[in-house]
């Protein structure tokens, strides 16, 4: 639609018309060249007409001034025909046909097409066009059908070989304008007649009938002499000859300008000599009517002819006569003509000079005339045909308002009165609201161009003195109910012009308000246009009937097919741009959901780093989005936008608008609105797909993916990485591979870091991931496809549809397989909504760095909220976002690589399963110390062999023991016993050397596990680790240094019965023990057990032996045979068996040869059986106490190596071991067990009469000496060095009670001297017992070089003195 031009009253309109089958590109090219001719110098206007018809032709070739031309896109509507005399400038006065001629084209045909087009465009009886011509452009040099002659007048052929075609075309346009001026004079001749003047004053907007309908007077010839003519040289009425008027009847104007042979041959034009009237009778011209309208029309013609001085004179004359209220529109039009003349004069006089006339603005008089014209149009009341007249008055009123607003805007935007302002008002160009002074001014519907700032607009106001408010107030006068009287085209043109000017002034909200009305008008035209094409939108093809006037229902009943015609989409994009602009002004971004071409998703493509970071920050920006606008108004505008898109129809746009609104405004929408928009979008997408539209919407529901988590593999499928170097440890420890390398440190930070390693999956084996989706809407969100987005190794996963419930978080499980070993990166998910395209949503790994980055980003955004105040439309979300410092700083910050969830894909692994076991229901029942066998059958169900099998075990006693060890509260002895129990007395054991480790695919293998009954064990587990280590190499790459194993676990329920308890362990010297045993044996010497025990106790030298005793209690309901055996080096193997009935206790006695350990062995620290880090003992012992503790420990260990206990069920086959590890050893036990360094033997002798030594009698048991009282006897103490080195010894005797013993010599520190290993020394001390009773003698031997308290040997003696 052509723009409104201020100086349109001074422009001759030339309609450019395509003729024949000319291509659009060729027509546009020549039309552009013709439109570039926007003015013609009056000196170029020539004609060969010499009569009154040359009154508008310039007087001489040197005449100054211009004819201004305009090229409308189409003729005015038929409803404007009454304005043909009132405003001739609104009609095309000339028509130029543009045709192309090829080899097979005929000029006659082209001319016929041109004449036919003219008849179709202009109604019958119209006075327009006044002149026409057809320009035929040759396509090539080979055209042969060109035959120019007298039969083709009105057609001009422009050969292709002609140079400077533009100059020639300009000459043709000038000739065409001269014909127009001649025809204007002819029209003026008709109006000069009294009858013509009567027609001119008959109605408000008169129309001359065709010449054939004009009535003729009886004395035509005589009256013609009385008609005055209006001469062109002195602007006064003149008479002309009747012949001149009769030569060009008005009804033949169309034929005279295009009919062949009717136009005279053109000659060179000379200035027309003035025609003097033979007589003047001014009072007889239209005596019944005023001459004001005639003068106004004459002034219009002079203005079109570029003769501004004559036009100004006749406008002034017309204003004087147009005082009748019915002539108010004519008066206003004359004022508009007068307001146009200064602009045209200013443009022609060296294109004007900036300046002011005195204190008054130079445009003030022009603006005042226009204001007066506006008031006259507004006050005019139609007297006849009010409906038609009101439409025309509304059009004239709006045009006058727009002319006044254009004047103010042009002066304002051009920085004053000058050439720029004149050019903007006469030749505005295609973008009249983008003058040179406003280079940044955006078009009204542009969403991306930056508008001028407030300061730039106010600067223009300060320069010109014209404020934007004044221009807007003037423009607002055109908006009112009178717009309803305009036809649709003029209404759209007026509103569009108003919206464009409001937008250029910076009043964007007013622009949007007017654009909404523009949309309403356009959509009315769309709907009306469809109704005019037919009553229905479908035509029916009937197979059985050819009647075309049958109804749709009747045809459908006969088996017809309805075919829907495709709507034209020309111009839809422009309408939608206006809709989007209006919504953006109100804070609604209808392009929040992008509309793109429907292309198949490419899961292998990855987004650039910048796009990934922008997507990650999108949810942060959405959370910080501040509300803008009035929600109720926004929702109403959205309904209008969707209605416009549906009416076009543009179904992808309907879906885009609905989904964008849902995305942005769902927090403030009611549930009903959300459901309506979602259903509307779904229907629109289905319809668009059905109609073959290739456009689709991007994913719209924000970021649906909340989290992605890899589900752990089943324990039987988890691969465990092991280094190849650990295979070499299989020789020394069978459980090292399965238990792994034991860490000697209680705290190892590297071990903590290893726990954060990548998730391990197996090649070609499925694994599962849980994707959590969110739906913030009140309806169920339907996702057409959901699949993982990965990189790295190839990944196979199927997409599937998902329905996310309303207002919820919904977990979805996705399974897939990695096809190659390596690293699998899980970037996120690819989501596709129905009717939309797939979109990738990346989800970074929730590392500390990523969380810190998001925290800083969120803090920066929240810090800026409310810091800066934004006025007006600058407070829209996207405007504020572009000005945020955090957004700009985020783009300039250093880019860090985003980390994603990664999986380590290991090569394909074999898979075993437990086929069967020897246990029933996985349970085993044992006695304490009993050993049982469990057989497990393994089957290889994979296609790979197994060449490595290792077993590890777990039971309920391990965890408490490890916890106690970790706490460190145990003593050294308890720590050792706990570790010993874990290491040497496990519940489950397996001999890996006697069983094969290879299982081929499909084969079975039986493994045997020993189960030991341990009190406190309630359950356990057998873990079978296996793998395929020795793989064939398929390439020359270096083999990896690690391999992977899998583990099978078999739980076992263990029940252990505690039936025998050992307690009261003791070690006695042989003398005392033998006495006690002998007394017991005397009670029942005939029992086999007593005889066996008595024979067992008979040993050699009792000084080398000690007695081991233990009590065994049976707490079970069955009797058990308990056997203790002695396995001591250098001593014959011996054992003793006792039957322990239920509920009874038996004491077991076993002689043990004393034990001697080297000093370096007994002084070693107590070892730790585990590889734990050394922990400082909590208790502080003195060196002597520590030495004693170590001796107790090592001698106890040596004792347990010698003595072993076992049990057997009485009368049964079940047997087991009896543990002594719970027994403690004391210092007296130690003294009795170990071999002393110096052995002391004490005996009593007496001398007979001959001086021979005789032994003192002893009791039958051999434990007490029986000396006589009051006689001297000799105490002989023999000391033997049994130590591995020589010793310097002293002897100390203790005689109790000393008061009743008489002795000779010293008893303390009797020197013995140096004794070599194995040497003996005897000390004799005379003693006499002066009383009867029991005496106790003791001897202690000390080494001189050792500490005082270190006794290396001691002896005891019991004496019973009685009267004979």
mmCIF file of N, CA, C and O in Angstrom, residues 827-892:
data_model
loop_
_atom_site.group_PDB
_atom_site.id
_atom_site.type_symbol
_atom_site.label_atom_id
_atom_site.label_comp_id
_atom_site.label_asym_id
_atom_site.label_seq_id
_atom_site.Cartn_x
_atom_site.Cartn_y
_atom_site.Cartn_z
ATOM 1 N N UNK A 827 25.469 -36.698 27.993
ATOM 2 C CA UNK A 827 25.320 -35.251 27.982
ATOM 3 C C UNK A 827 23.966 -34.801 28.526
ATOM 4 O O UNK A 827 23.861 -33.767 29.167
ATOM 5 N N UNK A 828 22.941 -35.552 28.247
ATOM 6 C CA UNK A 828 21.601 -35.152 28.670
ATOM 7 C C UNK A 828 20.575 -35.999 27.946
ATOM 8 O O UNK A 828 20.781 -37.191 27.719
ATOM 9 N N UNK A 829 19.483 -35.352 27.556
ATOM 10 C CA UNK A 829 18.384 -36.051 26.889
ATOM 11 C C UNK A 829 17.963 -35.275 25.660
ATOM 12 O O UNK A 829 18.078 -34.043 25.597
ATOM 13 N N UNK A 830 17.451 -36.009 24.686
ATOM 14 C CA UNK A 830 16.828 -35.420 23.494
ATOM 15 C C UNK A 830 15.326 -35.631 23.646
ATOM 16 O O UNK A 830 14.845 -36.771 23.702
ATOM 17 N N UNK A 831 14.606 -34.520 23.729
ATOM 18 C CA UNK A 831 13.174 -34.551 24.000
ATOM 19 C C UNK A 831 12.437 -33.999 22.778
ATOM 20 O O UNK A 831 12.862 -32.997 22.188
ATOM 21 N N UNK A 832 11.348 -34.639 22.421
ATOM 22 C CA UNK A 832 10.518 -34.189 21.306
ATOM 23 C C UNK A 832 9.058 -34.232 21.716
ATOM 24 O O UNK A 832 8.552 -35.262 22.162
ATOM 25 N N UNK A 833 8.417 -33.080 21.600
ATOM 26 C CA UNK A 833 6.988 -32.991 21.878
ATOM 27 C C UNK A 833 6.204 -33.319 20.601
ATOM 28 O O UNK A 833 6.736 -33.226 19.487
ATOM 29 N N UNK A 834 4.946 -33.709 20.720
ATOM 30 C CA UNK A 834 4.159 -34.021 19.513
ATOM 31 C C UNK A 834 4.075 -32.820 18.585
ATOM 32 O O UNK A 834 3.754 -31.710 19.007
ATOM 33 N N UNK A 835 4.396 -33.056 17.318
ATOM 34 C CA UNK A 835 4.347 -31.993 16.332
ATOM 35 C C UNK A 835 5.528 -31.070 16.356
ATOM 36 O O UNK A 835 5.590 -30.132 15.559
ATOM 37 N N UNK A 836 6.478 -31.276 17.244
ATOM 38 C CA UNK A 836 7.640 -30.419 17.340
ATOM 39 C C UNK A 836 8.893 -31.139 16.889
ATOM 40 O O UNK A 836 8.865 -32.285 16.433
ATOM 41 N N UNK A 837 10.002 -30.462 17.010
ATOM 42 C CA UNK A 837 11.280 -31.050 16.648
ATOM 43 C C UNK A 837 11.993 -31.479 17.915
ATOM 44 O O UNK A 837 11.678 -31.021 19.012
ATOM 45 N N UNK A 838 12.928 -32.351 17.745
ATOM 46 C CA UNK A 838 13.695 -32.847 18.890
ATOM 47 C C UNK A 838 14.718 -31.802 19.305
ATOM 48 O O UNK A 838 15.311 -31.116 18.464
ATOM 49 N N UNK A 839 14.923 -31.694 20.603
ATOM 50 C CA UNK A 839 15.883 -30.735 21.139
ATOM 51 C C UNK A 839 16.700 -31.402 22.231
ATOM 52 O O UNK A 839 16.177 -32.187 23.020
ATOM 53 N N UNK A 840 17.968 -31.083 22.240
ATOM 54 C CA UNK A 840 18.865 -31.664 23.234
ATOM 55 C C UNK A 840 18.938 -30.757 24.465
ATOM 56 O O UNK A 840 19.136 -29.549 24.348
ATOM 57 N N UNK A 841 18.782 -31.349 25.621
ATOM 58 C CA UNK A 841 18.930 -30.648 26.891
ATOM 59 C C UNK A 841 20.122 -31.259 27.615
ATOM 60 O O UNK A 841 20.093 -32.431 27.992
ATOM 61 N N UNK A 842 21.169 -30.467 27.749
ATOM 62 C CA UNK A 842 22.374 -30.958 28.411
ATOM 63 C C UNK A 842 22.226 -30.794 29.915
ATOM 64 O O UNK A 842 21.579 -29.865 30.396
ATOM 65 N N UNK A 843 22.812 -31.695 30.630
ATOM 66 C CA UNK A 843 22.750 -31.690 32.084
ATOM 67 C C UNK A 843 24.160 -31.923 32.603
ATOM 68 O O UNK A 843 24.672 -33.044 32.542
ATOM 69 N N UNK A 844 24.831 -30.885 33.090
ATOM 70 C CA UNK A 844 26.211 -31.052 33.551
ATOM 71 C C UNK A 844 26.275 -31.854 34.837
ATOM 72 O O UNK A 844 25.290 -31.992 35.566
ATOM 73 N N UNK A 845 27.453 -32.355 35.097
ATOM 74 C CA UNK A 845 27.675 -33.120 36.312
ATOM 75 C C UNK A 845 27.651 -32.179 37.508
ATOM 76 O O UNK A 845 28.202 -31.078 37.466
ATOM 77 N N UNK A 846 26.994 -32.610 38.561
ATOM 78 C CA UNK A 846 26.847 -31.757 39.751
ATOM 79 C C UNK A 846 28.129 -31.800 40.570
ATOM 80 O O UNK A 846 28.181 -32.317 41.677
ATOM 81 N N UNK A 847 29.177 -31.207 39.986
ATOM 82 C CA UNK A 847 30.441 -31.129 40.705
ATOM 83 C C UNK A 847 30.468 -29.867 41.571
ATOM 84 O O UNK A 847 29.601 -28.990 41.465
ATOM 85 N N UNK A 848 31.465 -29.785 42.401
ATOM 86 C CA UNK A 848 31.590 -28.610 43.257
ATOM 87 C C UNK A 848 31.834 -27.359 42.422
ATOM 88 O O UNK A 848 31.309 -26.279 42.729
ATOM 89 N N UNK A 849 32.625 -27.491 41.352
ATOM 90 C CA UNK A 849 32.887 -26.334 40.506
ATOM 91 C C UNK A 849 31.614 -25.858 39.825
ATOM 92 O O UNK A 849 31.352 -24.647 39.752
ATOM 93 N N UNK A 850 30.811 -26.806 39.310
ATOM 94 C CA UNK A 850 29.578 -26.421 38.635
ATOM 95 C C UNK A 850 28.595 -25.793 39.609
ATOM 96 O O UNK A 850 27.946 -24.785 39.294
ATOM 97 N N UNK A 851 28.457 -26.357 40.797
ATOM 98 C CA UNK A 851 27.557 -25.777 41.785
ATOM 99 C C UNK A 851 28.026 -24.390 42.206
ATOM 100 O O UNK A 851 27.220 -23.478 42.407
ATOM 101 N N UNK A 852 29.324 -24.225 42.323
ATOM 102 C CA UNK A 852 29.846 -22.910 42.695
ATOM 103 C C UNK A 852 29.595 -21.896 41.591
ATOM 104 O O UNK A 852 29.234 -20.749 41.847
ATOM 105 N N UNK A 853 29.753 -22.331 40.329
ATOM 106 C CA UNK A 853 29.487 -21.418 39.214
ATOM 107 C C UNK A 853 28.023 -21.007 39.185
ATOM 108 O O UNK A 853 27.701 -19.822 39.003
ATOM 109 N N UNK A 854 27.125 -21.956 39.361
ATOM 110 C CA UNK A 854 25.706 -21.630 39.356
ATOM 111 C C UNK A 854 25.334 -20.762 40.547
ATOM 112 O O UNK A 854 24.485 -19.871 40.434
ATOM 113 N N UNK A 855 25.979 -20.984 41.669
ATOM 114 C CA UNK A 855 25.695 -20.148 42.835
ATOM 115 C C UNK A 855 26.131 -18.713 42.591
ATOM 116 O O UNK A 855 25.409 -17.759 42.920
ATOM 117 N N UNK A 856 27.316 -18.541 42.031
ATOM 118 C CA UNK A 856 27.786 -17.181 41.718
ATOM 119 C C UNK A 856 26.884 -16.517 40.689
ATOM 120 O O UNK A 856 26.573 -15.323 40.799
ATOM 121 N N UNK A 857 26.471 -17.290 39.682
ATOM 122 C CA UNK A 857 25.596 -16.724 38.646
ATOM 123 C C UNK A 857 24.259 -16.315 39.238
ATOM 124 O O UNK A 857 23.739 -15.237 38.950
ATOM 125 N N UNK A 858 23.692 -17.172 40.092
ATOM 126 C CA UNK A 858 22.412 -16.851 40.700
ATOM 127 C C UNK A 858 22.539 -15.638 41.621
ATOM 128 O O UNK A 858 21.657 -14.772 41.651
ATOM 129 N N UNK A 859 23.632 -15.555 42.339
ATOM 130 C CA UNK A 859 23.830 -14.414 43.232
ATOM 131 C C UNK A 859 23.966 -13.117 42.451
ATOM 132 O O UNK A 859 23.436 -12.079 42.854
ATOM 133 N N UNK A 860 24.684 -13.184 41.314
ATOM 134 C CA UNK A 860 24.837 -11.977 40.500
ATOM 135 C C UNK A 860 23.505 -11.509 39.944
ATOM 136 O O UNK A 860 23.209 -10.310 39.916
ATOM 137 N N UNK A 861 22.666 -12.464 39.506
ATOM 138 C CA UNK A 861 21.356 -12.078 38.954
ATOM 139 C C UNK A 861 20.459 -11.524 40.041
ATOM 140 O O UNK A 861 19.798 -10.488 39.864
ATOM 141 N N UNK A 862 20.426 -12.181 41.192
ATOM 142 C CA UNK A 862 19.574 -11.707 42.277
ATOM 143 C C UNK A 862 20.057 -10.360 42.820
ATOM 144 O O UNK A 862 19.245 -9.550 43.274
ATOM 145 N N UNK A 863 21.348 -10.119 42.756
ATOM 146 C CA UNK A 863 21.883 -8.843 43.243
ATOM 147 C C UNK A 863 21.434 -7.685 42.366
ATOM 148 O O UNK A 863 21.253 -6.563 42.853
ATOM 149 N N UNK A 864 21.252 -7.966 41.047
ATOM 150 C CA UNK A 864 20.882 -6.884 40.132
ATOM 151 C C UNK A 864 19.384 -6.630 40.093
ATOM 152 O O UNK A 864 18.952 -5.631 39.532
ATOM 153 N N UNK A 865 18.600 -7.560 40.632
ATOM 154 C CA UNK A 865 17.143 -7.359 40.619
ATOM 155 C C UNK A 865 16.807 -6.179 41.537
ATOM 156 O O UNK A 865 17.123 -6.180 42.718
ATOM 157 N N UNK A 866 16.170 -5.206 40.996
ATOM 158 C CA UNK A 866 15.786 -4.043 41.781
ATOM 159 C C UNK A 866 16.865 -3.004 41.946
ATOM 160 O O UNK A 866 16.616 -1.942 42.513
ATOM 161 N N UNK A 867 18.069 -3.276 41.468
ATOM 162 C CA UNK A 867 19.133 -2.276 41.626
ATOM 163 C C UNK A 867 18.912 -1.099 40.686
ATOM 164 O O UNK A 867 19.086 0.047 41.081
ATOM 165 N N UNK A 868 18.564 -1.406 39.430
ATOM 166 C CA UNK A 868 18.362 -0.359 38.435
ATOM 167 C C UNK A 868 16.881 -0.228 38.146
ATOM 168 O O UNK A 868 16.159 -1.227 38.060
ATOM 169 N N UNK A 869 16.445 0.994 37.973
ATOM 170 C CA UNK A 869 15.047 1.270 37.659
ATOM 171 C C UNK A 869 14.908 1.464 36.164
ATOM 172 O O UNK A 869 15.602 2.279 35.565
ATOM 173 N N UNK A 870 13.993 0.709 35.562
ATOM 174 C CA UNK A 870 13.752 0.787 34.119
ATOM 175 C C UNK A 870 12.351 1.338 33.912
ATOM 176 O O UNK A 870 11.391 0.866 34.515
ATOM 177 N N UNK A 871 12.280 2.342 33.035
ATOM 178 C CA UNK A 871 11.006 3.009 32.789
ATOM 179 C C UNK A 871 10.406 2.523 31.485
ATOM 180 O O UNK A 871 11.120 2.215 30.524
ATOM 181 N N UNK A 872 9.076 2.459 31.480
ATOM 182 C CA UNK A 872 8.361 2.149 30.251
ATOM 183 C C UNK A 872 8.685 0.771 29.720
ATOM 184 O O UNK A 872 8.799 -0.213 30.446
ATOM 185 N N UNK A 873 8.880 0.721 28.403
ATOM 186 C CA UNK A 873 9.131 -0.562 27.754
ATOM 187 C C UNK A 873 10.521 -1.091 28.029
ATOM 188 O O UNK A 873 10.818 -2.236 27.686
ATOM 189 N N UNK A 874 11.387 -0.288 28.612
ATOM 190 C CA UNK A 874 12.710 -0.799 28.981
ATOM 191 C C UNK A 874 12.640 -1.800 30.115
ATOM 192 O O UNK A 874 13.634 -2.472 30.414
ATOM 193 N N UNK A 875 11.495 -1.898 30.771
ATOM 194 C CA UNK A 875 11.357 -2.850 31.868
ATOM 195 C C UNK A 875 10.866 -4.209 31.397
ATOM 196 O O UNK A 875 10.604 -5.079 32.216
ATOM 197 N N UNK A 876 10.741 -4.395 30.086
ATOM 198 C CA UNK A 876 10.406 -5.724 29.587
ATOM 199 C C UNK A 876 11.553 -6.675 29.861
ATOM 200 O O UNK A 876 12.715 -6.264 29.904
ATOM 201 N N UNK A 877 11.256 -7.948 30.065
ATOM 202 C CA UNK A 877 12.307 -8.874 30.512
ATOM 203 C C UNK A 877 13.508 -8.921 29.598
ATOM 204 O O UNK A 877 14.644 -8.909 30.059
ATOM 205 N N UNK A 878 13.287 -8.977 28.275
ATOM 206 C CA UNK A 878 14.442 -9.109 27.379
ATOM 207 C C UNK A 878 15.232 -7.804 27.299
ATOM 208 O O UNK A 878 16.434 -7.828 27.052
ATOM 209 N N UNK A 879 14.557 -6.668 27.506
ATOM 210 C CA UNK A 879 15.286 -5.397 27.516
ATOM 211 C C UNK A 879 16.167 -5.299 28.749
ATOM 212 O O UNK A 879 17.322 -4.875 28.680
ATOM 213 N N UNK A 880 15.632 -5.681 29.900
ATOM 214 C CA UNK A 880 16.423 -5.643 31.126
ATOM 215 C C UNK A 880 17.554 -6.656 31.079
ATOM 216 O O UNK A 880 18.646 -6.401 31.585
ATOM 217 N N UNK A 881 17.309 -7.782 30.442
ATOM 218 C CA UNK A 881 18.344 -8.809 30.373
ATOM 219 C C UNK A 881 19.524 -8.341 29.545
ATOM 220 O O UNK A 881 20.682 -8.631 29.872
ATOM 221 N N UNK A 882 19.249 -7.595 28.475
ATOM 222 C CA UNK A 882 20.345 -7.134 27.629
ATOM 223 C C UNK A 882 21.197 -6.074 28.308
ATOM 224 O O UNK A 882 22.327 -5.832 27.894
ATOM 225 N N UNK A 883 20.664 -5.437 29.347
ATOM 226 C CA UNK A 883 21.404 -4.377 30.031
ATOM 227 C C UNK A 883 22.027 -4.836 31.329
ATOM 228 O O UNK A 883 22.651 -4.034 32.019
ATOM 229 N N UNK A 884 21.837 -6.102 31.689
ATOM 230 C CA UNK A 884 22.392 -6.567 32.950
ATOM 231 C C UNK A 884 23.898 -6.739 32.843
ATOM 232 O O UNK A 884 24.420 -7.253 31.858
ATOM 233 N N UNK A 885 24.559 -6.317 33.890
ATOM 234 C CA UNK A 885 26.014 -6.466 33.923
ATOM 235 C C UNK A 885 26.395 -7.927 34.036
ATOM 236 O O UNK A 885 27.382 -8.382 33.475
ATOM 237 N N UNK A 886 25.604 -8.694 34.771
ATOM 238 C CA UNK A 886 25.928 -10.103 34.963
ATOM 239 C C UNK A 886 25.880 -10.862 33.647
ATOM 240 O O UNK A 886 26.678 -11.758 33.401
ATOM 241 N N UNK A 887 24.958 -10.477 32.758
ATOM 242 C CA UNK A 887 24.889 -11.140 31.468
ATOM 243 C C UNK A 887 26.103 -10.822 30.625
ATOM 244 O O UNK A 887 26.691 -11.684 29.985
ATOM 245 N N UNK A 888 26.521 -9.556 30.655
ATOM 246 C CA UNK A 888 27.691 -9.175 29.878
ATOM 247 C C UNK A 888 28.960 -9.753 30.466
ATOM 248 O O UNK A 888 29.871 -10.160 29.758
ATOM 249 N N UNK A 889 29.022 -9.806 31.793
ATOM 250 C CA UNK A 889 30.215 -10.352 32.430
ATOM 251 C C UNK A 889 30.309 -11.845 32.223
ATOM 252 O O UNK A 889 31.399 -12.409 32.116
ATOM 253 N N UNK A 890 29.150 -12.504 32.150
ATOM 254 C CA UNK A 890 29.180 -13.947 31.962
ATOM 255 C C UNK A 890 29.745 -14.340 30.613
ATOM 256 O O UNK A 890 30.404 -15.363 30.477
ATOM 257 N N UNK A 891 29.512 -13.489 29.583
ATOM 258 C CA UNK A 891 30.048 -13.819 28.273
ATOM 259 C C UNK A 891 31.532 -13.538 28.191
ATOM 260 O O UNK A 891 32.247 -14.183 27.433
ATOM 261 N N UNK A 892 32.012 -12.590 28.984
ATOM 262 C CA UNK A 892 33.429 -12.251 28.928
ATOM 263 C C UNK A 892 34.268 -13.101 29.851
ATOM 264 O O UNK A 892 35.483 -13.085 29.783
#
